[in-house]
Tab-separated table of N, CA and C in Angstrom:
chain	number	residue	atom	x	y	z
A	500	MET	N	13.998	1.876	-2.921
A	500	MET	CA	12.749	2.569	-2.678
A	500	MET	C	11.644	1.538	-2.501
A	501	GLN	N	10.937	1.656	-1.388
A	501	GLN	CA	9.775	0.797	-1.194
A	501	GLN	C	8.640	1.396	-1.997
A	502	GLY	N	7.847	0.564	-2.579
A	502	GLY	CA	6.777	1.056	-3.425
A	502	GLY	C	5.421	1.007	-2.755
A	503	PHE	N	4.409	0.853	-3.575
A	503	PHE	CA	3.029	0.923	-3.125
A	503	PHE	C	2.318	-0.427	-3.122
A	504	SER	N	3.006	-1.521	-3.409
A	504	SER	CA	2.358	-2.828	-3.546
A	504	SER	C	1.511	-3.201	-2.334
A	505	LYS	N	2.051	-3.007	-1.133
A	505	LYS	CA	1.299	-3.370	0.079
A	505	LYS	C	0.032	-2.530	0.212
A	506	HIS	N	0.153	-1.236	-0.016
A	506	HIS	CA	-1.020	-0.360	0.070
A	506	HIS	C	-2.082	-0.780	-0.947
A	507	LEU	N	-1.674	-1.035	-2.173
A	507	LEU	CA	-2.615	-1.398	-3.227
A	507	LEU	C	-3.323	-2.701	-2.902
A	508	SER	N	-2.567	-3.682	-2.432
A	508	SER	CA	-3.134	-4.979	-2.088
A	508	SER	C	-4.062	-4.883	-0.874
A	509	ARG	N	-3.583	-4.241	0.169
A	509	ARG	CA	-4.346	-4.132	1.423
A	509	ARG	C	-5.669	-3.384	1.203
A	510	ASN	N	-5.653	-2.367	0.346
A	510	ASN	CA	-6.840	-1.551	0.118
A	510	ASN	C	-7.608	-1.919	-1.150
A	511	LYS	N	-7.183	-2.996	-1.795
A	511	LYS	CA	-7.844	-3.482	-3.016
A	511	LYS	C	-7.995	-2.377	-4.057
A	512	VAL	N	-6.878	-1.695	-4.317
A	512	VAL	CA	-6.857	-0.587	-5.262
A	512	VAL	C	-6.395	-1.094	-6.625
A	513	GLN	N	-7.169	-0.784	-7.643
A	513	GLN	CA	-6.768	-1.026	-9.018
A	513	GLN	C	-6.067	0.242	-9.493
A	514	VAL	N	-4.827	0.127	-9.904
A	514	VAL	CA	-4.074	1.307	-10.336
A	514	VAL	C	-4.755	1.921	-11.560
A	515	PRO	N	-5.141	3.185	-11.462
A	515	PRO	CA	-5.779	3.836	-12.611
A	515	PRO	C	-4.826	3.911	-13.801
A	516	GLN	N	-5.270	3.434	-14.940
A	516	GLN	CA	-4.457	3.496	-16.152
A	516	GLN	C	-4.737	4.770	-16.940
A	517	ASN	N	-5.968	5.178	-16.930
A	517	ASN	CA	-6.390	6.406	-17.602
A	517	ASN	C	-7.486	7.020	-16.750
A	518	HIS	N	-7.428	8.304	-16.600
A	518	HIS	CA	-8.459	8.973	-15.793
A	518	HIS	C	-8.840	10.266	-16.507
A	519	ILE	N	-10.092	10.332	-16.926
A	519	ILE	CA	-10.609	11.528	-17.588
A	519	ILE	C	-11.204	12.443	-16.527
A	520	PHE	N	-10.892	13.723	-16.634
A	520	PHE	CA	-11.404	14.685	-15.668
A	520	PHE	C	-11.639	16.024	-16.348
A	521	LYS	N	-12.441	16.854	-15.683
A	521	LYS	CA	-12.696	18.215	-16.153
A	521	LYS	C	-12.109	19.171	-15.132
A	522	ILE	N	-11.551	20.247	-15.642
A	522	ILE	CA	-11.035	21.296	-14.778
A	522	ILE	C	-11.330	22.631	-15.447
A	523	THR	N	-11.640	23.613	-14.642
A	523	THR	CA	-11.996	24.934	-15.147
A	523	THR	C	-10.779	25.844	-15.108
A	524	ASP	N	-10.593	26.603	-16.179
A	524	ASP	CA	-9.431	27.504	-16.215
A	524	ASP	C	-9.772	28.844	-15.576
A	525	ILE	N	-8.818	29.751	-15.594
A	525	ILE	CA	-8.997	31.033	-14.919
A	525	ILE	C	-10.053	31.926	-15.594
A	526	LYS	N	-10.456	31.572	-16.812
A	526	LYS	CA	-11.521	32.308	-17.506
A	526	LYS	C	-12.863	31.588	-17.382
A	527	ASN	N	-12.892	30.589	-16.503
A	527	ASN	CA	-14.083	29.794	-16.232
A	527	ASN	C	-14.498	28.918	-17.414
A	528	ILE	N	-13.530	28.527	-18.223
A	528	ILE	CA	-13.761	27.615	-19.339
A	528	ILE	C	-13.357	26.213	-18.896
A	529	ALA	N	-14.249	25.243	-19.108
A	529	ALA	CA	-13.978	23.862	-18.695
A	529	ALA	C	-13.107	23.156	-19.736
A	530	HIS	N	-12.141	22.415	-19.255
A	530	HIS	CA	-11.267	21.613	-20.109
A	530	HIS	C	-11.417	20.154	-19.704
A	531	GLN	N	-11.606	19.287	-20.687
A	531	GLN	CA	-11.633	17.861	-20.415
A	531	GLN	C	-10.255	17.317	-20.775
A	532	LEU	N	-9.600	16.716	-19.799
A	532	LEU	CA	-8.243	16.195	-19.961
A	532	LEU	C	-8.200	14.770	-19.457
A	533	LYS	N	-7.052	14.124	-19.641
A	533	LYS	CA	-6.911	12.797	-19.051
A	533	LYS	C	-5.493	12.593	-18.539
A	534	LEU	N	-5.413	11.751	-17.531
A	534	LEU	CA	-4.134	11.312	-16.988
A	534	LEU	C	-3.862	9.938	-17.560
A	535	VAL	N	-2.700	9.774	-18.180
A	535	VAL	CA	-2.286	8.481	-18.723
A	535	VAL	C	-0.889	8.176	-18.190
A	536	PRO	N	-0.569	6.895	-18.005
A	536	PRO	CA	0.770	6.568	-17.516
A	536	PRO	C	1.852	7.187	-18.402
A	537	LEU	N	2.844	7.752	-17.736
A	537	LEU	CA	3.972	8.373	-18.436
A	537	LEU	C	4.863	7.250	-18.955
A	538	ASN	N	4.937	7.124	-20.282
A	538	ASN	CA	5.758	6.080	-20.896
A	538	ASN	C	6.120	6.504	-22.322
A	539	ALA	N	6.746	5.640	-23.039
A	539	ALA	CA	7.251	5.966	-24.377
A	539	ALA	C	6.151	6.400	-25.351
A	540	SER	N	4.911	5.992	-25.110
A	540	SER	CA	3.834	6.352	-26.037
A	540	SER	C	3.544	7.860	-26.061
A	541	VAL	N	3.948	8.573	-25.031
A	541	VAL	CA	3.726	10.023	-24.983
A	541	VAL	C	5.031	10.798	-25.158
A	542	ALA	N	6.073	10.124	-25.589
A	542	ALA	CA	7.406	10.732	-25.645
A	542	ALA	C	7.452	12.023	-26.460
A	543	GLU	N	6.880	12.029	-27.640
A	543	GLU	CA	6.961	13.221	-28.486
A	543	GLU	C	6.237	14.416	-27.883
A	544	ILE	N	5.001	14.208	-27.434
A	544	ILE	CA	4.254	15.337	-26.889
A	544	ILE	C	4.811	15.765	-25.525
A	545	ASP	N	5.330	14.821	-24.765
A	545	ASP	CA	5.941	15.151	-23.479
A	545	ASP	C	7.204	15.984	-23.682
A	546	TYR	N	8.047	15.556	-24.590
A	546	TYR	CA	9.301	16.267	-24.846
A	546	TYR	C	9.028	17.704	-25.304
A	547	SER	N	8.055	17.869	-26.189
A	547	SER	CA	7.694	19.218	-26.647
A	547	SER	C	7.223	20.089	-25.487
A	548	ALA	N	6.391	19.516	-24.630
A	548	ALA	CA	5.874	20.277	-23.490
A	548	ALA	C	6.991	20.648	-22.517
A	549	VAL	N	7.903	19.725	-22.273
A	549	VAL	CA	9.025	20.020	-21.369
A	549	VAL	C	9.867	21.151	-21.941
A	550	LEU	N	10.198	21.078	-23.225
A	550	LEU	CA	11.018	22.136	-23.832
A	550	LEU	C	10.331	23.492	-23.768
A	551	LEU	N	9.032	23.536	-24.022
A	551	LEU	CA	8.294	24.799	-24.023
A	551	LEU	C	8.114	25.377	-22.622
A	552	ASN	N	8.278	24.548	-21.595
A	552	ASN	CA	8.041	24.986	-20.225
A	552	ASN	C	9.276	24.871	-19.348
A	553	MET	N	10.431	24.751	-19.963
A	553	MET	CA	11.688	24.554	-19.243
A	553	MET	C	11.876	25.581	-18.123
A	554	ASP	N	11.539	26.838	-18.396
A	554	ASP	CA	11.757	27.897	-17.413
A	554	ASP	C	10.959	27.709	-16.133
A	555	ARG	N	9.822	27.051	-16.213
A	555	ARG	CA	9.004	26.873	-15.013
A	555	ARG	C	9.187	25.504	-14.369
A	556	LEU	N	9.980	24.632	-14.976
A	556	LEU	CA	10.168	23.286	-14.424
A	556	LEU	C	11.368	23.172	-13.490
A	557	THR	N	12.335	24.028	-13.659
A	557	THR	CA	13.533	23.968	-12.848
A	557	THR	C	13.164	24.042	-11.368
A	558	GLY	N	13.594	23.040	-10.620
A	558	GLY	CA	13.379	23.021	-9.177
A	558	GLY	C	12.077	22.413	-8.697
A	559	ILE	N	11.262	21.840	-9.568
A	559	ILE	CA	9.993	21.289	-9.071
A	559	ILE	C	10.206	20.105	-8.136
A	560	PHE	N	11.328	19.411	-8.270
A	560	PHE	CA	11.630	18.288	-7.375
A	560	PHE	C	12.580	18.710	-6.253
A	561	GLY	N	12.766	19.986	-6.076
A	561	GLY	CA	13.660	20.509	-5.051
A	561	GLY	C	14.765	21.328	-5.687
A	562	ASP	N	15.304	22.235	-4.915
A	562	ASP	CA	16.320	23.155	-5.433
A	562	ASP	C	17.565	22.468	-5.965
A	563	ASN	N	17.910	21.304	-5.432
A	563	ASN	CA	19.144	20.622	-5.840
A	563	ASN	C	18.938	19.560	-6.909
A	564	ASP	N	17.700	19.393	-7.369
A	564	ASP	CA	17.440	18.378	-8.383
A	564	ASP	C	17.792	18.940	-9.766
A	565	PRO	N	18.566	18.186	-10.562
A	565	PRO	CA	19.040	18.698	-11.850
A	565	PRO	C	18.014	18.663	-12.994
A	566	TRP	N	16.841	18.057	-12.774
A	566	TRP	CA	15.862	17.961	-13.855
A	566	TRP	C	15.081	19.256	-13.964
A	567	PRO	N	14.812	19.683	-15.138
A	567	PRO	CA	15.267	19.161	-16.429
A	567	PRO	C	16.586	19.812	-16.852
A	568	ASP	N	17.394	19.026	-17.479
A	568	ASP	CA	18.658	19.532	-18.020
A	568	ASP	C	18.315	20.410	-19.223
A	569	PRO	N	18.770	21.655	-19.245
A	569	PRO	CA	18.454	22.544	-20.377
A	569	PRO	C	18.914	21.994	-21.725
A	570	LYS	N	19.852	21.064	-21.714
A	570	LYS	CA	20.355	20.478	-22.968
A	570	LYS	C	19.780	19.079	-23.215
A	571	MET	N	18.704	18.738	-22.515
A	571	MET	CA	18.111	17.409	-22.629
A	571	MET	C	17.726	17.099	-24.074
A	572	THR	N	18.115	15.925	-24.527
A	572	THR	CA	17.768	15.474	-25.873
A	572	THR	C	16.479	14.656	-25.829
A	573	PHE	N	15.919	14.426	-26.993
A	573	PHE	CA	14.737	13.572	-27.078
A	573	PHE	C	15.053	12.189	-26.519
A	574	GLN	N	16.223	11.645	-26.842
A	574	GLN	CA	16.591	10.306	-26.366
A	574	GLN	C	16.696	10.262	-24.843
A	575	GLN	N	17.248	11.298	-24.233
A	575	GLN	CA	17.320	11.348	-22.768
A	575	GLN	C	15.920	11.391	-22.164
A	576	ASN	N	15.040	12.151	-22.774
A	576	ASN	CA	13.660	12.208	-22.297
A	576	ASN	C	12.993	10.844	-22.439
A	577	LEU	N	13.200	10.203	-23.561
A	577	LEU	CA	12.632	8.876	-23.793
A	577	LEU	C	13.148	7.881	-22.752
A	578	ASN	N	14.432	7.935	-22.449
A	578	ASN	CA	15.001	7.046	-21.430
A	578	ASN	C	14.364	7.293	-20.068
A	579	SER	N	14.133	8.548	-19.751
A	579	SER	CA	13.476	8.902	-18.492
A	579	SER	C	12.052	8.339	-18.439
A	580	LEU	N	11.335	8.427	-19.547
A	580	LEU	CA	9.972	7.891	-19.600
A	580	LEU	C	9.975	6.375	-19.432
A	581	ARG	N	10.991	5.719	-19.955
A	581	ARG	CA	11.102	4.264	-19.787
A	581	ARG	C	11.321	3.898	-18.319
A	582	VAL	N	12.110	4.704	-17.609
A	582	VAL	CA	12.309	4.474	-16.169
A	582	VAL	C	10.982	4.653	-15.432
A	583	HIS	N	10.242	5.706	-15.762
A	583	HIS	CA	8.929	5.911	-15.135
A	583	HIS	C	8.007	4.727	-15.404
A	584	HIS	N	8.062	4.202	-16.615
A	584	HIS	CA	7.222	3.052	-16.963
A	584	HIS	C	7.591	1.827	-16.123
A	585	LEU	N	8.878	1.571	-15.961
A	585	LEU	CA	9.313	0.434	-15.136
A	585	LEU	C	8.882	0.604	-13.680
A	586	GLU	N	8.993	1.816	-13.155
A	586	GLU	CA	8.534	2.081	-11.787
A	586	GLU	C	7.024	1.865	-11.671
A	587	PHE	N	6.287	2.273	-12.690
A	587	PHE	CA	4.833	2.099	-12.713
A	587	PHE	C	4.486	0.612	-12.703
A	588	GLU	N	5.116	-0.127	-13.586
A	588	GLU	CA	4.841	-1.564	-13.699
A	588	GLU	C	5.199	-2.324	-12.423
A	589	SER	N	6.248	-1.899	-11.739
A	589	SER	CA	6.675	-2.585	-10.512
A	589	SER	C	6.013	-1.996	-9.262
A	590	GLU	N	5.124	-1.031	-9.444
A	590	GLU	CA	4.372	-0.385	-8.370
A	590	GLU	C	5.268	0.323	-7.352
A	591	LYS	N	6.422	0.798	-7.808
A	591	LYS	CA	7.328	1.551	-6.933
A	591	LYS	C	6.936	3.020	-6.878
A	592	ALA	N	6.516	3.558	-7.998
A	592	ALA	CA	6.085	4.947	-8.110
A	592	ALA	C	5.212	5.042	-9.354
A	593	PHE	N	4.426	6.103	-9.420
A	593	PHE	CA	3.500	6.244	-10.539
A	593	PHE	C	3.610	7.648	-11.121
A	594	ALA	N	3.853	7.712	-12.410
A	594	ALA	CA	3.944	8.998	-13.095
A	594	ALA	C	2.918	9.009	-14.227
A	595	TYR	N	2.252	10.144	-14.349
A	595	TYR	CA	1.217	10.314	-15.361
A	595	TYR	C	1.491	11.554	-16.190
A	596	SER	N	1.047	11.495	-17.429
A	596	SER	CA	1.062	12.648	-18.302
A	596	SER	C	-0.343	13.231	-18.297
A	597	VAL	N	-0.438	14.545	-18.253
A	597	VAL	CA	-1.718	15.251	-18.351
A	597	VAL	C	-1.863	15.609	-19.823
A	598	ILE	N	-2.811	14.969	-20.510
A	598	ILE	CA	-2.918	15.155	-21.952
A	598	ILE	C	-4.341	15.513	-22.380
A	599	SER	N	-4.441	15.970	-23.615
A	599	SER	CA	-5.741	16.271	-24.213
A	599	SER	C	-6.496	14.972	-24.468
A	600	ILE	N	-7.784	15.079	-24.585
A	600	ILE	CA	-8.625	13.897	-24.819
A	600	ILE	C	-8.218	13.160	-26.087
A	601	ASP	N	-7.803	13.895	-27.121
A	601	ASP	CA	-7.402	13.257	-28.376
A	601	ASP	C	-5.950	12.756	-28.344
A	602	SER	N	-5.291	12.896	-27.210
A	602	SER	CA	-3.908	12.429	-26.989
A	602	SER	C	-2.868	13.108	-27.877
A	603	LYS	N	-3.187	14.292	-28.379
A	603	LYS	CA	-2.262	14.988	-29.279
A	603	LYS	C	-1.432	16.060	-28.593
A	604	LYS	N	-1.803	16.426	-27.355
A	604	LYS	CA	-1.092	17.512	-26.674
A	604	LYS	C	-0.881	17.159	-25.210
A	605	CYS	N	0.328	17.429	-24.737
A	605	CYS	CA	0.665	17.220	-23.330
A	605	CYS	C	0.576	18.555	-22.612
A	606	PHE	N	-0.040	18.532	-21.429
A	606	PHE	CA	-0.194	19.744	-20.628
A	606	PHE	C	0.551	19.673	-19.300
A	607	GLY	N	1.315	18.603	-19.067
A	607	GLY	CA	2.063	18.500	-17.826
A	607	GLY	C	2.222	17.063	-17.381
A	608	SER	N	2.670	16.899	-16.145
A	608	SER	CA	2.874	15.569	-15.581
A	608	SER	C	2.580	15.575	-14.088
A	609	VAL	N	2.263	14.385	-13.582
A	609	VAL	CA	2.010	14.153	-12.160
A	609	VAL	C	2.862	12.967	-11.740
A	610	TYR	N	3.575	13.124	-10.611
A	610	TYR	CA	4.463	12.085	-10.104
A	610	TYR	C	4.013	11.702	-8.702
A	611	ILE	N	3.668	10.444	-8.497
A	611	ILE	CA	3.225	9.950	-7.192
A	611	ILE	C	4.318	9.036	-6.657
A	612	ASP	N	4.943	9.461	-5.571
A	612	ASP	CA	6.063	8.723	-4.976
A	612	ASP	C	5.711	8.298	-3.564
A	613	PRO	N	6.354	7.225	-3.075
A	613	PRO	CA	6.167	6.868	-1.666
A	613	PRO	C	6.648	8.022	-0.788
A	614	SER	N	5.973	8.224	0.321
A	614	SER	CA	6.354	9.303	1.222
A	614	SER	C	7.574	8.913	2.042
A	615	GLU	N	8.409	9.903	2.300
A	615	GLU	CA	9.586	9.676	3.125
A	615	GLU	C	9.269	9.851	4.604
A	616	ASP	N	8.078	10.356	4.923
A	616	ASP	CA	7.702	10.469	6.334
A	616	ASP	C	6.415	9.689	6.586
A	617	ALA	N	6.268	9.189	7.784
A	617	ALA	CA	5.146	8.320	8.128
A	617	ALA	C	3.805	9.055	8.161
A	618	ALA	N	3.825	10.364	8.160
A	618	ALA	CA	2.590	11.138	8.242
A	618	ALA	C	1.789	11.131	6.937
A	619	HIS	N	2.421	10.733	5.833
A	619	HIS	CA	1.748	10.750	4.536
A	619	HIS	C	1.882	9.396	3.840
A	620	ASP	N	0.869	9.055	3.054
A	620	ASP	CA	0.901	7.827	2.258
A	620	ASP	C	1.727	8.000	0.990
A	621	CYS	N	1.733	9.215	0.468
A	621	CYS	CA	2.465	9.478	-0.768
A	621	CYS	C	2.879	10.939	-0.827
A	622	GLU	N	3.831	11.209	-1.721
A	622	GLU	CA	4.240	12.574	-2.026
A	622	GLU	C	4.010	12.780	-3.513
A	623	VAL	N	3.465	13.932	-3.845
A	623	VAL	CA	3.076	14.193	-5.222
A	623	VAL	C	3.732	15.480	-5.706
A	624	TYR	N	4.318	15.380	-6.880
A	624	TYR	CA	4.877	16.533	-7.581
A	624	TYR	C	4.109	16.638	-8.888
A	625	PHE	N	3.902	17.861	-9.359
A	625	PHE	CA	3.261	18.019	-10.657
A	625	PHE	C	3.721	19.312	-11.296
A	626	TRP	N	3.551	19.359	-12.604
A	626	TRP	CA	3.766	20.600	-13.339
A	626	TRP	C	2.714	20.683	-14.428
A	627	LEU	N	2.369	21.908	-14.762
A	627	LEU	CA	1.397	22.163	-15.816
A	627	LEU	C	1.968	23.192	-16.776
A	628	CYS	N	1.656	23.027	-18.038
A	628	CYS	CA	2.123	23.964	-19.067
A	628	CYS	C	1.545	25.351	-18.846
A	629	LYS	N	2.345	26.331	-19.216
A	629	LYS	CA	1.848	27.705	-19.125
A	629	LYS	C	0.732	27.960	-20.138
A	630	SER	N	0.618	27.109	-21.158
A	630	SER	CA	-0.454	27.277	-22.151
A	630	SER	C	-1.815	26.810	-21.629
A	631	LEU	N	-1.819	26.130	-20.485
A	631	LEU	CA	-3.069	25.697	-19.857
A	631	LEU	C	-3.334	26.637	-18.681
A	632	PRO	N	-4.223	27.609	-18.866
A	632	PRO	CA	-4.417	28.638	-17.841
A	632	PRO	C	-5.261	28.155	-16.657
A	633	VAL	N	-4.789	27.099	-16.006
A	633	VAL	CA	-5.497	26.509	-14.878
A	633	VAL	C	-4.824	26.938	-13.588
A	634	ASN	N	-5.624	27.257	-12.598
A	634	ASN	CA	-5.114	27.584	-11.284
A	634	ASN	C	-4.483	26.316	-10.692
A	635	ARG	N	-3.210	26.392	-10.346
A	635	ARG	CA	-2.493	25.217	-9.838
A	635	ARG	C	-3.040	24.736	-8.500
A	636	LYS	N	-3.560	25.657	-7.699
A	636	LYS	CA	-4.172	25.246	-6.425
A	636	LYS	C	-5.420	24.411	-6.688
A	637	GLN	N	-6.183	24.796	-7.706
A	637	GLN	CA	-7.365	24.017	-8.077
A	637	GLN	C	-6.948	22.624	-8.552
A	638	PHE	N	-5.867	22.555	-9.325
A	638	PHE	CA	-5.386	21.256	-9.798
A	638	PHE	C	-4.909	20.410	-8.616
A	639	ALA	N	-4.249	21.018	-7.647
A	639	ALA	CA	-3.799	20.284	-6.456
A	639	ALA	C	-4.991	19.733	-5.679
A	640	ILE	N	-6.069	20.482	-5.612
A	640	ILE	CA	-7.280	19.989	-4.941
A	640	ILE	C	-7.858	18.803	-5.709
A	641	PHE	N	-7.905	18.914	-7.042
A	641	PHE	CA	-8.358	17.779	-7.857
A	641	PHE	C	-7.506	16.542	-7.556
A	642	LEU	N	-6.169	16.725	-7.537
A	642	LEU	CA	-5.282	15.591	-7.270
A	642	LEU	C	-5.535	14.994	-5.892
A	643	SER	N	-5.687	15.830	-4.905
A	643	SER	CA	-5.939	15.357	-3.548
A	643	SER	C	-7.215	14.517	-3.494
A	644	ASP	N	-8.276	14.996	-4.135
A	644	ASP	CA	-9.545	14.254	-4.171
A	644	ASP	C	-9.383	12.923	-4.912
A	645	TRP	N	-8.674	12.937	-6.029
A	645	TRP	CA	-8.456	11.732	-6.829
A	645	TRP	C	-7.627	10.710	-6.051
A	646	LEU	N	-6.593	11.167	-5.390
A	646	LEU	CA	-5.745	10.268	-4.606
A	646	LEU	C	-6.519	9.647	-3.448
A	647	SER	N	-7.416	10.400	-2.877
A	647	SER	CA	-8.233	9.897	-1.778
A	647	SER	C	-9.274	8.889	-2.268
A	648	SER	N	-9.954	9.206	-3.354
A	648	SER	CA	-11.034	8.330	-3.822
A	648	SER	C	-10.531	7.129	-4.626
A	649	ALA	N	-9.706	7.347	-5.629
A	649	ALA	CA	-9.258	6.251	-6.502
A	649	ALA	C	-8.145	5.418	-5.865
A	650	TRP	N	-7.254	6.067	-5.145
A	650	TRP	CA	-6.083	5.386	-4.588
A	650	TRP	C	-6.264	4.987	-3.123
A	651	LYS	N	-7.267	5.567	-2.490
A	651	LYS	CA	-7.563	5.320	-1.068
A	651	LYS	C	-6.414	5.723	-0.151
A	652	PHE	N	-5.706	6.789	-0.542
A	652	PHE	CA	-4.676	7.348	0.325
A	652	PHE	C	-5.369	8.233	1.362
A	653	LYS	N	-4.979	8.076	2.610
A	653	LYS	CA	-5.563	8.893	3.680
A	653	LYS	C	-4.908	10.264	3.759
A	654	SER	N	-3.612	10.330	3.437
A	654	SER	CA	-2.893	11.597	3.523
A	654	SER	C	-1.869	11.691	2.402
A	655	SER	N	-2.026	12.693	1.570
A	655	SER	CA	-1.111	12.907	0.449
A	655	SER	C	-0.427	14.260	0.617
A	656	LYS	N	0.877	14.275	0.458
A	656	LYS	CA	1.619	15.535	0.512
A	656	LYS	C	1.843	15.997	-0.930
A	657	ILE	N	1.177	17.075	-1.298
A	657	ILE	CA	1.311	17.598	-2.655
A	657	ILE	C	2.248	18.795	-2.583
A	658	HIS	N	3.387	18.649	-3.226
A	658	HIS	CA	4.424	19.674	-3.168
A	658	HIS	C	4.057	20.884	-4.015
A	659	LYS	N	4.347	22.049	-3.491
A	659	LYS	CA	4.182	23.300	-4.229
A	659	LYS	C	5.448	23.524	-5.036
A	660	TYR	N	5.347	24.340	-6.032
A	660	TYR	CA	6.532	24.726	-6.777
A	660	TYR	C	6.428	26.194	-7.140
A	661	LYS	N	7.569	26.777	-7.416
A	661	LYS	CA	7.598	28.190	-7.797
A	661	LYS	C	7.207	28.331	-9.259
A	662	ASP	N	6.323	29.261	-9.519
A	662	ASP	CA	5.978	29.612	-10.885
A	662	ASP	C	6.986	30.674	-11.317
A	663	ALA	N	7.879	30.313	-12.207
A	663	ALA	CA	8.933	31.235	-12.631
A	663	ALA	C	8.363	32.503	-13.263
A	664	ASP	N	7.183	32.410	-13.859
A	664	ASP	CA	6.586	33.584	-14.495
A	664	ASP	C	6.143	34.621	-13.457
A	665	LYS	N	5.736	34.150	-12.287
A	665	LYS	CA	5.206	35.065	-11.283
A	665	LYS	C	6.023	35.057	-10.002
A	666	ASN	N	7.013	34.149	-9.922
A	666	ASN	CA	7.897	34.030	-8.761
A	666	ASN	C	7.109	33.878	-7.450
A	667	LYS	N	6.104	33.029	-7.475
A	667	LYS	CA	5.359	32.774	-6.251
A	667	LYS	C	5.038	31.293	-6.161
A	668	ASP	N	4.784	30.843	-4.950
A	668	ASP	CA	4.440	29.444	-4.738
A	668	ASP	C	3.041	29.164	-5.263
A	669	LEU	N	2.902	27.985	-5.857
A	669	LEU	CA	1.577	27.539	-6.317
A	669	LEU	C	1.263	26.213	-5.691
């Protein structure tokens, strides 16, 4: 997999390590959250969030992708986070955890991968916990704006996923 090193260097982009943002939920209540690199430091809160949202995560990376395994152990999750960390450090791909400001709760993840087609600079997958009543389209718009401003990507493909609770694309 070719990574993002050339893009980052050419565009003088500093990879965001932490990004604090506000997003409004469906009841018009503002939430202050942050994106932090997905790594072992968030393993416990990430694993809890994945287990609680297993039903809505199946298929977010495509119908044939096996993640998440319904029998996934904490150790398997930790190993996965270590792989994400290595990809982050080597600038091959970037994965972030969506967490509370106090870093005690995980609300989802964002995965930024190199695009497989020349029309886009990156492909983005994300999931959000059902306990965070945020409109996923609004979150996708936030991501698109962030990728354009902080990352200087001209075109980002943000993948939709099925919400198992409502059986519709988000």
